[in-house]
Tab-separated table of C-alpha atoms in Angstrom:
chain	number	residue	atom	x	y	z
A	1	MET	CA	5.676	291.804	184.073
A	2	ALA	CA	3.793	292.091	180.822
A	3	LYS	CA	0.124	291.372	179.472
A	4	LEU	CA	-0.325	288.098	177.501
A	5	ASN	CA	-1.528	287.841	173.981
A	6	ILE	CA	-2.840	284.397	173.072
A	7	GLY	CA	-4.094	282.935	169.683
A	8	TRP	CA	-5.467	279.594	168.593
A	9	SER	CA	-5.968	277.588	165.491
A	10	GLU	CA	-6.728	274.095	164.469
A	11	ILE	CA	-6.576	272.353	161.039
A	12	ASN	CA	-7.279	268.977	159.528
A	13	ILE	CA	-4.079	267.037	158.698
A	14	THR	CA	-5.909	263.761	157.477
A	15	PRO	CA	-4.762	262.661	153.925
A	16	ASP	CA	-7.731	262.248	151.565
A	17	LYS	CA	-6.395	258.923	150.497
A	18	LYS	CA	-5.680	255.676	152.575
A	19	ILE	CA	-2.412	255.803	154.354
A	20	SER	CA	0.495	253.374	155.500
A	21	LEU	CA	-0.117	253.566	159.328
A	22	ALA	CA	3.004	254.241	161.416
A	23	GLY	CA	3.958	252.841	164.913
A	24	GLN	CA	4.229	249.065	164.322
A	25	PHE	CA	6.627	246.768	162.886
A	26	ALA	CA	3.737	245.327	160.719
A	27	GLU	CA	2.917	247.010	157.696
A	28	ARG	CA	-0.736	248.314	157.763
A	29	ILE	CA	-3.013	250.329	155.362
A	30	SER	CA	-5.816	252.282	156.720
A	31	GLU	CA	-9.408	251.186	155.860
A	32	TYR	CA	-11.274	254.196	157.122
A	33	VAL	CA	-11.228	257.188	159.354
A	34	GLU	CA	-12.418	256.793	162.978
A	35	LYS	CA	-11.932	260.367	163.788
A	36	PRO	CA	-9.874	262.805	161.609
A	37	LEU	CA	-6.421	263.757	162.611
A	38	THR	CA	-5.780	267.444	163.473
A	39	ALA	CA	-3.022	269.938	164.243
A	40	THR	CA	-3.628	272.407	167.067
A	41	ALA	CA	-1.457	275.392	167.703
A	42	MET	CA	-1.514	278.011	170.606
A	43	ALA	CA	0.521	281.199	170.106
A	44	VAL	CA	1.689	283.321	172.872
A	45	GLU	CA	3.251	286.804	172.910
A	46	CYS	CA	4.182	288.647	176.096
A	47	GLY	CA	6.653	291.442	176.997
A	48	GLY	CA	8.647	291.046	173.355
A	49	ASP	CA	9.196	287.148	173.845
A	50	GLN	CA	7.169	284.615	172.279
A	51	MET	CA	6.138	280.903	171.762
A	52	VAL	CA	3.945	278.729	169.658
A	53	ILE	CA	3.133	275.167	170.860
A	54	CYS	CA	1.664	272.981	168.069
A	55	SER	CA	0.236	269.482	169.064
A	56	THR	CA	-0.142	267.057	166.285
A	57	ASP	CA	-1.857	263.684	166.069
A	58	LEU	CA	1.097	261.901	164.876
A	59	VAL	CA	3.405	259.275	166.081
A	60	GLY	CA	6.311	261.631	166.192
A	61	VAL	CA	7.615	265.005	164.809
A	62	SER	CA	11.145	264.080	163.182
A	63	TYR	CA	13.694	266.611	162.758
A	64	ASN	CA	13.235	266.864	158.840
A	65	LEU	CA	9.690	267.501	159.519
A	66	LYS	CA	10.412	270.137	162.100
A	67	ASP	CA	12.921	271.865	159.921
A	68	ALA	CA	10.664	271.860	156.887
A	69	ILE	CA	7.908	273.532	158.787
A	70	GLN	CA	10.219	276.032	160.264
A	71	ASP	CA	11.828	276.838	156.843
A	72	ALA	CA	8.137	277.494	155.560
A	73	LEU	CA	7.742	279.893	158.176
A	74	ARG	CA	10.948	281.757	157.794
A	75	ASP	CA	9.969	284.568	155.725
A	76	ASN	CA	6.614	285.266	157.279
A	77	LYS	CA	5.820	288.972	157.544
A	78	GLU	CA	3.982	288.734	160.989
A	79	GLY	CA	6.984	288.887	163.489
A	80	LEU	CA	6.798	285.050	164.243
A	81	ASP	CA	10.286	283.629	165.053
A	82	PRO	CA	10.102	279.909	163.748
A	83	SER	CA	12.826	279.070	166.265
A	84	LYS	CA	10.482	279.681	169.114
A	85	THR	CA	7.899	277.063	167.714
A	86	ILE	CA	7.558	273.604	169.477
A	87	ILE	CA	5.906	271.012	167.332
A	88	CYS	CA	4.925	267.773	169.357
A	89	ALA	CA	3.133	264.523	168.840
A	90	ILE	CA	0.478	262.616	170.809
A	91	HIS	CA	2.227	259.421	169.606
A	92	THR	CA	-0.860	257.939	167.725
A	93	HIS	CA	-0.193	254.763	166.215
A	94	THR	CA	-3.048	255.268	163.946
A	95	GLY	CA	-1.527	258.185	162.051
A	96	PRO	CA	0.408	258.286	158.677
A	97	VAL	CA	3.944	257.202	157.765
A	98	TYR	CA	6.129	259.970	156.229
A	99	PRO	CA	9.883	260.185	155.261
A	100	ARG	CA	11.616	260.736	158.560
A	101	GLY	CA	15.231	261.758	158.717
A	102	GLN	CA	16.169	261.078	162.451
A	103	LEU	CA	19.472	263.062	162.993
A	104	GLN	CA	20.411	266.582	162.410
A	105	ASN	CA	23.394	267.401	159.991
A	106	LEU	CA	23.612	263.777	158.955
A	107	THR	CA	22.558	261.864	156.010
A	108	GLN	CA	19.328	260.181	156.776
A	109	SER	CA	20.050	256.866	158.401
A	110	ASP	CA	19.072	253.537	156.866
A	111	SER	CA	15.729	251.900	158.058
A	112	ASN	CA	15.849	248.325	159.117
A	113	VAL	CA	14.350	247.433	155.794
A	114	GLN	CA	16.957	249.326	153.756
A	115	LEU	CA	19.694	247.920	156.088
A	116	LEU	CA	18.500	244.434	155.692
A	117	LYS	CA	18.378	244.433	151.926
A	118	GLN	CA	22.110	245.061	152.110
A	119	TYR	CA	22.444	241.632	153.554
A	120	LEU	CA	20.461	239.568	150.783
A	121	GLU	CA	22.139	237.560	148.360
A	122	PRO	CA	21.299	238.042	144.755
A	123	GLY	CA	18.057	236.443	144.046
A	124	ARG	CA	16.428	237.307	147.170
A	125	GLU	CA	14.387	240.457	147.955
A	126	TYR	CA	12.145	242.231	150.406
A	127	VAL	CA	8.413	241.621	149.703
A	128	PRO	CA	6.094	244.311	151.115
A	129	ALA	CA	3.160	242.774	153.162
A	130	VAL	CA	0.846	245.315	151.641
A	131	ASN	CA	0.666	247.321	148.403
A	132	THR	CA	1.818	250.835	149.407
A	133	ASN	CA	2.136	251.672	145.760
A	134	ALA	CA	-1.811	251.429	145.061
A	135	PRO	CA	-3.325	254.497	143.456
A	136	ASP	CA	-5.649	255.018	146.489
A	137	VAL	CA	-2.905	254.926	149.157
A	138	ALA	CA	-0.963	258.208	149.893
A	139	LYS	CA	2.762	258.312	149.171
A	140	PRO	CA	4.875	258.930	152.198
A	141	GLN	CA	6.094	262.219	150.327
A	142	GLU	CA	2.647	263.198	149.726
A	143	VAL	CA	1.979	263.028	153.386
A	144	PHE	CA	5.003	264.909	154.333
A	145	ASP	CA	4.256	267.736	151.999
A	146	LEU	CA	0.800	267.963	153.312
A	147	LEU	CA	2.073	267.866	156.774
A	148	VAL	CA	4.523	270.667	155.996
A	149	GLU	CA	1.961	272.893	154.287
A	150	ARG	CA	-0.853	272.492	156.897
A	151	ILE	CA	1.210	272.661	160.055
A	152	SER	CA	3.000	275.677	158.992
A	153	LYS	CA	-0.148	277.172	158.041
A	154	VAL	CA	-2.009	276.407	161.434
A	155	ILE	CA	0.898	277.799	163.417
A	156	LEU	CA	0.995	281.160	161.455
A	157	GLU	CA	-2.823	281.407	161.775
A	158	ALA	CA	-2.565	281.066	165.678
A	159	TRP	CA	0.065	283.636	165.660
A	160	LYS	CA	-2.029	286.117	163.643
A	161	ALA	CA	-5.055	285.238	165.936
A	162	ARG	CA	-3.570	286.430	169.234
A	163	LYS	CA	-5.458	288.639	171.292
A	164	PRO	CA	-5.469	289.807	174.914
A	165	GLY	CA	-5.796	286.549	176.923
A	166	LYS	CA	-5.208	284.866	180.421
A	167	PHE	CA	-5.135	281.845	182.139
A	168	VAL	CA	-5.780	279.656	185.047
A	169	ASN	CA	-3.395	276.713	185.840
A	170	ALA	CA	-4.962	273.572	187.651
A	171	PHE	CA	-4.526	269.934	188.494
A	172	ASP	CA	-6.606	266.755	188.647
A	173	ARG	CA	-5.975	262.951	187.952
A	174	ALA	CA	-7.091	260.478	185.557
A	175	ALA	CA	-6.247	256.851	185.578
A	176	VAL	CA	-5.070	256.368	182.065
A	177	GLY	CA	-1.120	255.764	182.018
A	178	MET	CA	0.413	252.577	183.475
A	179	CYS	CA	3.849	250.899	183.353
A	180	ARG	CA	4.229	248.601	180.303
A	181	ARG	CA	7.499	246.905	181.351
A	182	VAL	CA	7.006	243.736	183.451
A	183	ASP	CA	9.935	242.600	185.657
A	184	TYR	CA	10.888	239.000	186.288
A	185	SER	CA	12.929	237.144	188.989
A	186	ASP	CA	15.711	236.525	186.712
A	187	GLY	CA	16.438	240.322	186.457
A	188	THR	CA	15.185	240.700	182.963
A	189	ALA	CA	12.036	242.543	181.898
A	190	GLN	CA	9.455	242.613	178.817
A	191	MET	CA	7.578	245.379	177.026
A	192	TRP	CA	4.104	244.299	177.285
A	193	GLY	CA	5.212	241.233	179.326
A	194	ASN	CA	2.867	238.686	180.696
A	195	ALA	CA	2.331	239.276	184.564
A	196	ASN	CA	0.234	235.963	184.852
A	197	THR	CA	3.280	233.962	185.914
A	198	ALA	CA	5.011	232.950	189.089
A	199	VAL	CA	8.260	234.553	187.984
A	200	PHE	CA	6.615	238.062	187.565
A	201	THR	CA	7.973	240.396	190.320
A	202	GLU	CA	6.832	243.945	189.507
A	203	LEU	CA	6.107	246.431	187.037
A	204	GLU	CA	9.577	248.155	186.280
A	205	GLY	CA	8.272	251.621	186.661
A	206	GLY	CA	5.748	253.652	188.407
A	207	ASN	CA	2.909	255.552	186.963
A	208	ASP	CA	1.482	259.242	187.051
A	209	SER	CA	-2.108	259.544	187.103
A	210	GLY	CA	-1.723	263.485	187.538
A	211	VAL	CA	-3.120	265.780	184.769
A	212	GLU	CA	-1.622	269.255	184.516
A	213	LEU	CA	-4.376	271.692	183.160
A	214	MET	CA	-4.398	274.983	181.805
A	215	TYR	CA	-7.480	276.921	180.875
A	216	ILE	CA	-7.240	279.915	178.664
A	217	PHE	CA	-9.528	282.811	178.761
A	218	ASP	CA	-10.033	285.866	176.417
A	219	GLU	CA	-10.346	289.357	177.793
A	220	ASN	CA	-14.067	288.948	178.234
A	221	ASP	CA	-13.571	285.910	180.514
A	222	LYS	CA	-14.740	283.394	177.838
A	223	LEU	CA	-13.058	280.207	177.768
A	224	THR	CA	-11.193	279.625	174.559
A	225	GLY	CA	-8.930	276.625	175.152
A	226	VAL	CA	-7.546	273.950	177.475
A	227	ILE	CA	-4.172	272.399	177.709
A	228	PRO	CA	-4.097	268.997	179.318
A	229	ASN	CA	-0.855	267.249	179.951
A	230	LEU	CA	-0.723	263.575	180.640
A	231	ALA	CA	1.843	260.965	180.982
A	232	CYS	CA	0.560	258.518	178.523
A	233	PRO	CA	1.066	258.184	174.804
A	234	ALA	CA	-2.031	257.937	172.662
A	235	GLN	CA	-1.847	254.066	172.246
A	236	CYS	CA	-5.016	252.339	172.775
A	237	VAL	CA	-6.142	251.277	169.383
A	238	GLN	CA	-2.481	251.097	168.161
A	239	HIS	CA	-3.017	247.979	166.101
A	240	ARG	CA	-6.230	248.760	164.120
A	241	LEU	CA	-6.704	249.485	160.496
A	242	PHE	CA	-8.059	252.952	160.728
A	243	VAL	CA	-6.906	256.646	161.070
A	244	SER	CA	-7.653	257.865	164.638
A	245	PRO	CA	-6.110	260.323	167.037
A	246	ASP	CA	-7.002	257.627	169.683
A	247	PHE	CA	-8.326	258.664	173.132
A	248	TRP	CA	-7.306	262.282	172.758
A	249	GLY	CA	-10.162	262.237	169.908
A	250	GLU	CA	-12.583	260.986	172.213
A	251	THR	CA	-11.505	263.670	174.897
A	252	LYS	CA	-12.006	266.454	172.454
A	253	LYS	CA	-15.545	265.271	171.305
A	254	LEU	CA	-16.657	265.207	175.015
A	255	ILE	CA	-15.307	268.558	176.180
A	256	ARG	CA	-16.744	270.155	173.026
A	257	GLU	CA	-20.285	268.676	173.934
A	258	ARG	CA	-19.807	270.486	177.274
A	259	PHE	CA	-18.087	273.823	176.270
A	260	GLY	CA	-18.876	274.225	172.448
A	261	GLU	CA	-17.549	273.325	169.226
A	262	ASP	CA	-15.369	276.427	169.151
A	263	LEU	CA	-13.177	275.248	172.119
A	264	TYR	CA	-9.470	274.434	171.376
A	265	MET	CA	-7.851	271.760	172.891
A	266	LEU	CA	-3.747	271.382	172.986
A	267	PRO	CA	-2.984	267.743	174.180
A	268	LEU	CA	0.393	267.429	175.394
A	269	CYS	CA	2.143	264.237	176.162
A	270	SER	CA	4.379	264.273	179.128
A	271	PRO	CA	7.507	261.910	179.456
A	272	ALA	CA	5.989	258.344	179.281
A	273	GLY	CA	8.298	256.207	177.282
A	274	ASP	CA	7.532	253.310	179.623
A	275	GLN	CA	3.720	254.126	179.797
A	276	CYS	CA	0.626	252.901	178.146
A	277	PRO	CA	-3.100	252.917	178.854
A	278	VAL	CA	-3.094	249.053	179.389
A	279	ASP	CA	-3.191	247.407	182.788
A	280	LEU	CA	-0.734	244.394	182.583
A	281	VAL	CA	-1.733	243.127	186.044
A	282	ARG	CA	-5.479	243.055	185.305
A	283	TRP	CA	-5.186	241.673	181.972
A	284	VAL	CA	-8.372	241.742	179.649
A	285	ASN	CA	-8.093	240.184	176.373
A	286	PRO	CA	-8.939	242.299	173.311
A	287	ASP	CA	-12.227	241.531	171.625
A	288	THR	CA	-10.569	241.216	168.395
A	289	ASP	CA	-7.224	239.800	167.175
A	290	VAL	CA	-4.403	242.511	167.273
A	291	HIS	CA	-2.118	240.399	165.311
A	292	ASP	CA	0.909	240.870	167.851
A	293	PRO	CA	2.581	237.985	169.168
A	294	ASN	CA	3.864	239.876	172.330
A	295	LEU	CA	0.097	240.263	173.445
A	296	ILE	CA	-1.013	236.589	172.857
A	297	ARG	CA	-2.399	235.180	176.436
A	298	ASN	CA	-3.307	231.591	176.341
A	299	ASN	CA	-6.615	231.381	178.324
A	300	PRO	CA	-6.056	234.171	180.838
A	301	PRO	CA	-8.579	234.415	183.839
A	302	VAL	CA	-11.512	236.575	183.306
A	303	ARG	CA	-11.078	239.817	185.295
A	304	LYS	CA	-13.482	242.430	186.362
A	305	ALA	CA	-11.637	245.372	185.195
A	306	ASP	CA	-11.274	247.841	182.368
A	307	PRO	CA	-12.390	246.936	178.957
A	308	SER	CA	-9.366	246.049	176.930
A	309	MET	CA	-7.485	249.136	175.980
A	310	PHE	CA	-6.623	247.858	172.591
A	311	ASP	CA	-10.367	248.049	171.779
A	312	LEU	CA	-12.538	251.143	170.832
A	313	GLU	CA	-14.381	250.405	173.981
A	314	GLY	CA	-11.416	251.001	176.071
A	315	MET	CA	-10.088	253.856	174.008
A	316	ARG	CA	-13.497	255.677	174.690
A	317	LYS	CA	-13.159	254.955	178.497
A	318	ALA	CA	-9.731	256.376	178.468
A	319	GLY	CA	-10.622	259.649	176.702
A	320	LYS	CA	-13.666	259.941	179.033
A	321	ARG	CA	-11.501	259.721	182.201
A	322	VAL	CA	-9.458	262.670	180.630
A	323	ALA	CA	-12.443	264.607	179.639
A	324	ASN	CA	-14.107	264.231	183.118
A	325	ALA	CA	-10.981	265.501	184.711
A	326	ILE	CA	-11.036	268.631	182.513
A	327	ILE	CA	-14.798	269.388	183.006
A	328	ASP	CA	-14.969	268.669	186.758
A	329	THR	CA	-11.792	270.532	187.353
A	330	PHE	CA	-13.238	273.596	185.666
A	331	GLU	CA	-16.599	273.337	187.475
A	332	CYS	CA	-15.227	272.822	191.043
A	333	ASP	CA	-11.864	274.556	191.158
A	334	VAL	CA	-11.430	277.213	188.433
A	335	ASP	CA	-12.375	280.791	188.950
A	336	VAL	CA	-11.507	283.229	186.070
A	337	LYS	CA	-10.838	285.859	188.914
A	338	ASP	CA	-7.827	283.936	189.807
A	339	ALA	CA	-6.549	284.110	186.056
A	340	GLN	CA	-2.767	285.336	185.622
A	341	GLU	CA	-2.544	287.831	182.624
A	342	ASP	CA	0.310	290.117	183.774
A	343	VAL	CA	2.921	287.849	183.932
A	344	LYS	CA	6.918	287.147	183.845
A	345	PHE	CA	7.359	285.505	180.345
A	346	GLU	CA	10.530	284.087	178.847
A	347	HIS	CA	11.494	281.562	176.391
A	348	HIS	CA	14.839	279.965	176.102
A	349	VAL	CA	16.128	277.312	173.695
A	350	HIS	CA	19.113	275.316	174.872
A	351	ASN	CA	21.071	273.173	172.537
A	352	MET	CA	22.330	270.203	174.950
A	353	GLN	CA	24.968	267.852	173.666
A	354	LEU	CA	23.651	264.406	175.086
A	355	PRO	CA	26.107	261.405	174.754
A	356	ILE	CA	25.205	258.856	172.059
A	357	ARG	CA	24.621	255.320	173.614
A	358	ARG	CA	27.214	253.375	172.199
A	359	ALA	CA	27.622	249.952	170.877
A	360	THR	CA	30.905	247.841	171.487
A	361	LEU	CA	32.894	246.161	168.625
A	362	THR	CA	32.024	242.912	170.097
A	363	GLU	CA	28.373	243.604	170.182
A	364	TYR	CA	28.728	244.776	166.335
A	365	ASN	CA	30.478	241.672	165.242
A	366	GLU	CA	28.029	239.532	166.939
A	367	ALA	CA	25.167	241.374	165.325
A	368	ILE	CA	26.716	241.018	161.757
A	369	LYS	CA	27.011	237.205	162.618
A	370	ALA	CA	23.483	236.789	163.861
A	371	ILE	CA	21.871	238.621	160.792
A	372	LYS	CA	24.005	236.370	158.391
A	373	ASP	CA	23.068	233.095	160.223
A	374	TYR	CA	19.365	234.158	160.388
A	375	LEU	CA	19.263	234.734	156.829
A	376	ARG	CA	21.070	231.347	156.144
A	377	GLU	CA	18.435	229.621	158.224
A	378	HIS	CA	15.481	231.490	156.581
A	379	PRO	CA	15.874	230.970	152.689
A	380	GLY	CA	13.902	232.773	150.273
A	381	ASN	CA	12.601	236.277	150.264
A	382	VAL	CA	12.134	238.344	153.338
A	383	ASP	CA	9.314	240.679	154.705
A	384	PHE	CA	8.303	242.687	157.824
A	385	ASN	CA	8.548	239.835	160.091
A	386	ASP	CA	12.258	239.223	159.281
A	387	ALA	CA	13.033	242.861	159.703
A	388	ALA	CA	10.955	242.619	163.134
A	389	ASN	CA	13.074	239.582	164.080
A	390	LEU	CA	16.303	241.267	163.323
A	391	GLN	CA	15.608	244.725	164.661
A	392	VAL	CA	17.785	244.503	167.692
A	393	LYS	CA	20.756	243.274	165.714
A	394	LEU	CA	20.030	245.634	162.837
A	395	GLY	CA	19.842	248.629	165.409
A	396	ILE	CA	23.457	247.631	166.864
A	397	VAL	CA	25.001	247.685	163.100
A	398	LYS	CA	23.227	251.123	162.516
A	399	ARG	CA	24.558	252.441	165.884
A	400	PHE	CA	27.920	251.196	165.416
A	401	LYS	CA	28.223	253.012	162.042
A	402	LEU	CA	26.636	256.213	163.524
A	403	GLN	CA	29.200	256.331	166.305
A	404	GLU	CA	32.026	256.675	163.874
A	405	LYS	CA	30.601	259.893	162.734
A	406	MET	CA	29.339	261.483	165.854
A	407	ASN	CA	29.463	260.983	169.705
A	408	CYS	CA	26.889	263.477	170.767
A	409	LEU	CA	23.259	264.222	169.713
A	410	ASP	CA	22.382	267.923	169.116
A	411	THR	CA	19.129	268.142	171.574
A	412	ASP	CA	17.041	271.378	171.481
A	413	VAL	CA	15.216	271.673	174.762
A	414	HIS	CA	12.712	274.440	175.000
A	415	VAL	CA	12.163	276.050	178.523
A	416	ILE	CA	9.524	278.708	178.885
A	417	ARG	CA	8.355	280.557	182.040
A	418	MET	CA	4.639	281.611	181.689
A	419	GLY	CA	3.601	283.240	185.124
A	420	SER	CA	3.817	280.672	187.840
A	421	VAL	CA	4.250	277.676	185.421
A	422	CYS	CA	6.911	276.345	183.135
A	423	PHE	CA	6.842	274.302	179.986
A	424	ALA	CA	9.926	272.142	179.152
A	425	SER	CA	10.253	269.974	175.853
A	426	ASN	CA	12.386	267.294	174.810
A	427	PRO	CA	12.588	264.907	171.532
A	428	PHE	CA	12.525	261.516	173.242
A	429	GLU	CA	10.083	258.922	174.429
A	430	LEU	CA	11.333	259.628	177.977
A	431	PHE	CA	10.843	257.266	180.770
A	432	LEU	CA	8.661	258.410	183.482
A	433	ASP	CA	11.263	258.363	186.142
A	434	TYR	CA	13.041	261.277	184.761
A	435	ALA	CA	9.952	263.470	184.634
A	436	ASN	CA	9.407	262.706	188.257
A	437	GLN	CA	12.905	263.723	189.144
A	438	ILE	CA	12.188	267.063	187.235
A	439	LYS	CA	8.788	267.645	188.978
A	440	ALA	CA	9.804	266.779	192.547
A	441	ARG	CA	12.831	269.407	192.257
A	442	GLN	CA	11.302	272.210	190.323
A	443	TYR	CA	11.107	275.750	191.684
A	444	CYS	CA	7.943	276.641	189.710
A	445	GLU	CA	4.374	276.033	190.905
A	446	GLN	CA	3.560	273.685	188.086
A	447	SER	CA	5.352	272.415	185.016
A	448	PHE	CA	4.027	271.008	181.591
A	449	LEU	CA	6.655	268.843	180.388
A	450	ILE	CA	6.379	268.077	176.638
A	451	GLN	CA	8.003	264.772	174.974
A	452	LEU	CA	8.517	263.911	171.227
A	453	ALA	CA	8.822	267.670	170.553
A	454	ASN	CA	10.883	268.994	167.658
A	455	GLY	CA	12.437	265.697	167.099
A	456	THR	CA	11.863	261.790	167.372
A	457	GLU	CA	14.828	260.310	168.824
A	458	GLY	CA	13.493	257.001	170.194
A	459	TYR	CA	13.248	255.792	173.849
A	460	LEU	CA	15.267	257.320	176.458
A	461	PRO	CA	15.429	254.461	179.093
A	462	THR	CA	16.544	254.328	182.749
A	463	GLU	CA	19.742	252.561	183.912
A	464	LYS	CA	17.565	249.917	185.487
A	465	ALA	CA	15.529	249.402	182.262
A	466	GLU	CA	18.942	248.984	180.220
A	467	LYS	CA	20.191	246.296	182.650
A	468	HIS	CA	16.789	244.562	182.504
A	469	GLY	CA	16.704	244.760	178.506
A	470	HIS	CA	14.083	244.213	175.947
A	471	TYR	CA	12.396	246.654	173.585
A	472	SER	CA	12.375	250.173	174.861
A	473	ALA	CA	15.866	249.502	176.417
A	474	PHE	CA	17.669	248.029	173.620
A	475	ILE	CA	20.450	250.130	171.972
A	476	ALA	CA	18.289	249.846	168.802
A	477	SER	CA	15.330	251.516	170.699
A	478	GLY	CA	16.815	255.014	170.870
A	479	GLN	CA	19.793	257.370	170.162
A	480	VAL	CA	20.634	258.234	173.817
A	481	GLY	CA	21.067	256.160	177.218
A	482	HIS	CA	20.766	256.658	180.781
A	483	GLU	CA	23.810	258.840	180.914
A	484	GLY	CA	22.180	261.245	178.648
A	485	GLY	CA	18.876	260.968	180.436
A	486	ASP	CA	20.701	262.089	183.803
A	487	LEU	CA	22.264	264.988	181.966
A	488	LEU	CA	19.080	266.032	180.259
A	489	VAL	CA	17.383	266.122	183.833
A	490	ARG	CA	20.078	268.065	185.429
A	491	GLU	CA	20.224	270.616	182.580
A	492	THR	CA	16.552	270.953	182.023
A	493	LEU	CA	16.005	271.658	185.971
A	494	LYS	CA	18.962	274.299	185.758
A	495	ASP	CA	17.206	276.022	182.940
A	496	MET	CA	13.670	275.775	184.476
A	497	ASN	CA	14.945	276.994	187.993
A	498	ALA	CA	16.911	279.829	186.843
A	499	LEU	CA	13.784	281.388	185.490
A	500	PHE	CA	12.113	281.147	188.897
A	501	GLU	CA	15.024	281.589	191.491
A	502	ASP	CA	14.196	285.064	192.385
A	503	ASP	CA	10.751	284.110	193.325
A	504	TYR	CA	10.973	280.900	195.033
A	505	LYS	CA	13.226	279.980	198.069
A	506	VAL	CA	14.782	276.525	198.088
A	507	TYR	CA	14.020	274.395	201.062
A	508	THR	CA	16.933	272.278	202.430
A	509	TYR	CA	17.439	270.066	205.358
A	510	ALA	CA	19.556	272.809	206.807
A	511	ASP	CA	16.275	274.847	207.093
A	512	GLU	CA	15.171	272.598	209.946
A	513	LYS	CA	18.187	273.402	211.945
């Protein structure tokens, strides 16, 4: 047992210029800033061990970005261990594009556009939909350099700011995340599928309205920060042409109105690869066009339901729901007298070897033929629409080439015990079922699970989703399949429960005898 020392810092990571917006197949350039993007870091030191969690308003944190940030911190003189940092993303689709290397120890894999260009005959070329070379648009490398400089700075500042602290962990609910995969009677599924049809059977996965909460206090019992952990990506205004941290920006605004502008918030996205803020059963059309053919509904019935979560009104409602949970729980359930400050603290980093999801030779040959047939049937130059139409086939080609070089993915999973709670990270858009398996079988009182952390390796679907198909379950959608997901659950649970096995008795059926 040892006393906690906790430090906070926040920094603006919004580029000064317009940016190319990440997260969609369509190429988008920002027109204005709805709310600034930030990175927030919380540093913890206890009993000779440490951690820093840094939450960023980005679509993801690629391996090359994580490595560059940790390299920038390598020679610090403050005793900070860069390998004990967890850098994660809220998965906003209104943040910046930056150069992303996806796999450790390998040459950066081709993007779909780069690969598509290799199949173009002489005289044909890829034509960008927007002018990303305009002088008022930040270049991706400019953005990358800015992110490395500012995120490494905010991590070090949080570490240097650590002081005696304590925490109260709590729980509430906010109806924000819902399953975004629609199942049909023929055994197929669709991401963003239309449920207003007689062949609709069910939403493929469940949802988790739970919000894991942690309130941080200083030695004078002053509230300094809050950690909300929610199973939903920041994907309300994902198609828009502005810069925004999505609903988390609204949540931060509202809780600072209640607690003061100096309050820090560390938003953590729990596994939610198949989740979104949109209710696909009670469909409400967006007020403005989202330019996405997957979301077109012809004359849908008028519903009494949430405003469209693709519009600012819906985004604000989602943010308010989370803020209400944070505020109400603090006012009704949190007593600083219950705070944990003298605790067991351990931080382990487990490099797991997860099997790559493989493509067959037949799938590879069929993909090559489909790409060539498509280009023959669509003469002339190509653009992002063609890259989007071919993303499944291009992904199979990329996977087949990748699996000739490696068969397992190096996956760093951080597991931390902090008093009665546990933090555990992963680099995927991990489907909710995996998180539920962990939460149901954990020994600890409460877990804060963090996806898209220290890497961005795409979706990790369930076996059921792989059989049903479509986006998020295609081979092209992520590096690892359900076999790796099952292994990730087993190993994460083993690591987590090893930290608590001396304190918690495992209940079994035999105990009833």
